[in-house]
Coordinates of N, CA, C and O and ligand atoms in Angstrom, one line a residue:
M1261 N -10.8 0.3 1.1 CA -10.2 -0.8 2.1 C -8.6 0.3 2.1 O -8.6 -0.2 1.1
P1262 N -7.9 0.2 3.0 CA -7.0 0.6 2.5 C -5.7 -0.5 2.1 O -6.3 -1.9 2.3
P1263 N -4.7 -0.5 1.8 CA -3.9 -1.6 1.4 C -3.9 -2.4 2.7 O -3.3 -2.5 3.6
V1264 N -3.9 -4.4 2.5 CA -3.2 -4.9 3.1 C -1.7 -5.6 2.5 O -2.0 -6.2 1.5
I1265 N -0.7 -6.2 3.5 CA 0.2 -6.5 2.8 C 0.1 -8.0 3.3 O 0.7 -8.0 4.7
D1266 N 1.1 -8.3 2.4 CA 1.3 -10.6 2.9 C 2.3 -9.9 3.0 O 3.8 -9.9 2.5
M1267 N 2.6 -9.9 4.3 CA 4.3 -10.3 4.7 C 5.3 -11.3 4.4 O 6.4 -11.6 3.7
E1268 N 4.6 -12.4 3.6 CA 4.3 -13.7 2.8 C 5.5 -13.9 2.1 O 6.8 -14.7 1.7
K1269 N 4.7 -12.6 1.2 CA 5.3 -12.5 -0.2 C 6.2 -11.2 -0.2 O 6.0 -11.5 -1.5
C1270 N 5.9 -10.1 0.4 CA 7.4 -9.0 1.0 C 8.6 -9.3 1.0 O 8.7 -9.7 1.6
N1271 N 9.5 -8.7 -0.2 CA 11.0 -8.4 -0.1 C 11.1 -7.3 0.7 O 12.2 -7.4 0.2
G1272 N 10.8 -7.0 1.0 CA 11.3 -5.7 1.6 C 11.8 -4.5 1.0 O 12.5 -3.8 1.3
C1273 N 11.5 -4.4 -0.5 CA 11.8 -3.7 -1.3 C 11.8 -2.3 -1.2 O 12.9 -1.4 -1.8
G1274 N 10.4 -1.7 -0.4 CA 10.5 -0.4 -0.6 C 10.0 -0.2 -1.4 O 9.3 1.2 -1.5
V1275 N 9.1 0.1 -2.5 CA 8.9 0.7 -3.2 C 7.5 1.3 -3.0 O 7.5 1.7 -3.5
C1276 N 6.8 0.6 -2.7 CA 5.7 0.6 -2.3 C 5.8 2.4 -1.1 O 4.9 3.4 -1.2
D1277 N 6.5 3.0 -1.1 CA 7.0 3.5 0.6 C 7.3 4.8 -0.7 O 7.1 5.2 -0.5
R1278 N 8.1 4.2 -1.8 CA 8.6 5.2 -2.0 C 6.9 6.0 -3.7 O 7.6 6.5 -3.7
H1279 N 6.5 5.2 -4.0 CA 5.3 5.8 -4.5 C 4.5 5.6 -5.2 O 3.0 6.1 -5.2
C1280 N 4.3 6.0 -3.3 CA 2.7 6.1 -2.7 C 3.2 7.5 -2.6 O 3.6 8.7 -2.0
P1281 N 1.9 8.9 -3.4 CA 2.3 9.6 -3.3 C 1.5 10.5 -1.9 O 1.7 11.2 -1.9
L1282 N 1.2 9.9 -1.0 CA 0.7 10.1 0.3 C 1.6 10.0 0.9 O 0.8 10.5 2.9
D1283 N 2.2 9.2 0.9 CA 3.2 9.1 2.0 C 2.0 8.5 2.8 O 2.5 8.1 4.8
V1284 N 1.7 7.3 2.3 CA 0.7 5.9 3.8 C 1.6 4.7 4.2 O 1.6 4.9 5.5
I1285 N 2.6 4.3 3.3 CA 2.8 3.2 3.1 C 4.9 4.2 3.8 O 5.2 4.1 3.1
Y1286 N 5.4 2.7 5.2 CA 6.5 3.2 5.6 C 7.4 2.0 5.5 O 6.7 1.6 6.8
M1287 N 9.3 2.7 5.5 CA 9.3 0.6 5.7 C 10.0 1.6 7.3 O 10.6 2.2 7.4
K1288 N 9.7 0.4 7.6 CA 10.1 0.1 9.5 C 11.3 -0.8 9.4 O 11.2 -2.2 9.6
E1289 N 12.3 -0.8 9.0 CA 13.4 -1.4 9.4 C 13.3 -2.4 7.1 O 13.5 -1.5 6.8
K1290 N 12.9 -3.6 7.3 CA 13.1 -3.9 6.2 C 10.9 -4.6 5.7 O 11.0 -4.4 4.4
A1291 N 10.5 -3.4 7.2 CA 8.8 -4.2 7.1 C 8.1 -2.8 6.5 O 8.4 -2.3 7.3
P1292 N 6.9 -3.2 5.2 CA 6.2 -2.3 5.2 C 5.0 -1.8 6.5 O 4.9 -3.0 6.3
E1293 N 5.3 -0.4 6.7 CA 3.7 -0.8 7.6 C 3.0 0.4 6.9 O 3.8 1.5 6.6
V1294 N 1.7 0.3 6.4 CA 0.7 0.9 6.2 C -0.1 2.1 7.5 O -0.1 1.7 8.4
R1295 N 1.3 3.0 8.1 CA 1.2 3.9 8.9 C -0.5 4.6 9.0 O -1.3 4.9 10.2
Y1296 N -0.6 6.2 8.2 CA -1.7 6.4 8.2 C -2.4 5.5 6.9 O -3.7 6.5 6.1
P1297 N -3.5 4.4 6.8 CA -5.0 4.4 5.9 C -5.5 4.9 5.8 O -6.7 5.0 4.9
E1298 N -6.0 5.9 6.5 CA -7.2 6.9 6.7 C -6.8 8.3 5.9 O -7.7 8.0 5.3
E1299 N -5.4 8.3 5.4 CA -5.1 8.8 4.2 C -5.2 8.5 2.9 O -5.2 9.6 1.8
C1300 N -5.4 6.9 3.1 CA -5.1 6.1 1.4 C -6.1 7.2 0.8 O -7.1 6.2 0.7
W1301 N -5.8 7.9 -0.6 CA -6.6 7.5 -1.9 C -7.1 6.6 -2.2 O -8.1 6.6 -3.5
H1302 N -6.3 5.7 -2.4 CA -7.2 3.6 -3.0 C -6.1 3.9 -4.9 O -6.8 4.2 -5.8
C1303 N -5.0 4.8 -4.6 CA -5.1 4.8 -5.9 C -4.4 4.0 -7.2 O -3.9 4.1 -7.8
G1304 N -3.7 3.5 -5.8 CA -3.4 1.4 -6.8 C -2.5 1.5 -7.3 O -1.4 0.5 -7.4
A1305 N -1.2 2.5 -6.8 CA -0.1 3.0 -7.0 C 0.9 1.6 -6.7 O 1.7 0.7 -6.6
C1306 N 0.6 1.7 -4.9 CA 1.6 0.5 -4.1 C 1.3 -1.2 -4.8 O 2.2 -1.5 -5.1
R1307 N 0.1 -1.4 -5.2 CA -0.8 -2.5 -6.0 C 0.8 -2.5 -7.4 O 0.6 -4.2 -7.5
Q1308 N 0.0 -1.8 -7.2 CA 0.9 -2.3 -8.8 C 1.6 -1.6 -9.3 O 2.1 -3.1 -10.1
D1309 N 3.1 -1.3 -8.2 CA 3.9 -1.5 -8.7 C 5.0 -2.3 -7.2 O 6.2 -2.7 -7.7
C1310 N 4.5 -3.7 -7.1 CA 4.4 -4.0 -5.7 C 5.8 -5.3 -6.7 O 5.1 -5.5 -7.9
P1311 N 6.5 -5.4 -7.2 CA 7.2 -6.7 -8.2 C 6.3 -7.8 -7.4 O 6.8 -8.6 -8.4
T1312 N 6.6 -8.9 -6.8 CA 5.8 -9.7 -5.9 C 4.7 -9.9 -5.5 O 3.8 -11.3 -5.1
G1313 N 3.4 -9.0 -6.1 CA 1.6 -8.7 -5.5 C 2.0 -8.4 -4.4 O 0.7 -9.7 -4.4
A1314 N 2.0 -8.3 -3.2 CA 2.1 -8.7 -1.5 C 1.0 -7.8 -1.7 O 0.4 -8.4 0.0
I1315 N 0.8 -7.1 -1.8 CA 0.1 -6.0 -2.0 C -1.2 -6.2 -2.4 O -1.8 -6.4 -3.5
D1316 N -2.6 -5.8 -1.2 CA -3.7 -6.4 -1.9 C -5.0 -5.0 -1.6 O -4.0 -4.6 -0.1
I1317 N -5.6 -4.1 -2.6 CA -6.8 -3.2 -1.9 C -8.6 -3.5 -2.4 O -7.9 -3.8 -3.7
T1318 N -9.1 -4.0 -1.3 CA -10.0 -3.6 -1.7 C -11.6 -2.3 -2.0 O -10.9 -1.2 -1.6
F1319 N -12.2 -2.7 -3.0 CA -13.1 -1.2 -3.7 C -13.3 -2.3 -3.3 O -14.3 -2.9 -3.7
T1320 N -14.4 -1.1 -2.6 CA -16.4 -0.8 -2.9 C -16.3 -0.8 -3.9 O -16.0 -0.1 -4.7
L1321 N -18.3 -1.4 -4.5 CA -18.6 -0.7 -5.8 C -18.3 1.1 -6.0 O -18.6 1.4 -6.6
A1322 N -19.2 1.4 -4.7 CA -18.9 2.9 -4.2 C -17.8 3.9 -5.5 O -17.6 4.3 -6.4
M1323 N -16.2 2.8 -5.5 CA -15.4 3.8 -5.6 C -15.6 3.1 -6.7 O -14.2 4.5 -7.7
L1324 N -16.0 1.8 -7.2 CA -15.8 2.2 -8.2 C -16.3 2.7 -10.0 O -17.2 2.6 -10.7
G1325 N -18.0 3.2 -8.8 CA -19.1 4.6 -9.1 C -20.0 3.5 -9.5 O -21.1 3.7 -10.8
I1326 N -19.8 1.6 -9.6 CA -21.1 0.9 -9.2 C -22.4 1.6 -8.1 O -22.0 1.3 -7.7
Ligands
LIG1442 S1 6.3 -2.7 -2.7 FE1 6.2 -4.9 -1.7 S2 7.6 -6.3 -1.9 FE2 8.3 -4.2 -2.1 S3 8.3 -3.5 0.1 FE3 6.1 -2.7 -1.0 S4 4.8 -4.1 0.1 FE4 7.1 -5.4 -0.1
LIG1443 S1 -3.5 3.3 -2.8 FE1 -2.6 4.3 -3.2 S2 -2.8 6.5 -1.8 FE2 -3.3 3.9 -1.0 S3 -1.9 3.4 0.1 FE3 -1.5 2.2 -1.8 S4 0.1 4.1 -3.5 FE4 -0.3 5.3 -0.6

């Protein structure tokens, strides 16, 4: 599943936009937008690098190789 951003936790820093290797996330003003969810590779960079823990990604068992 593509990333889901909790705007209650987001501080608008833009790290997710800058670190996404596929430009899935774009900053619109100070708000990140998952603009191309179908392009997401689930690399986890946005979730790992978000300083406020605002990003959640659900991995399916198939993605985990289980
Ligand atoms: S990295 Fe996290 S806090 Fe920063 S804009 Fe993205 S979701 Fe918001
Ligand atoms: S999981 Fe990776 S590809 Fe998907 S939005 Fe986050 S940084 Fe981009």
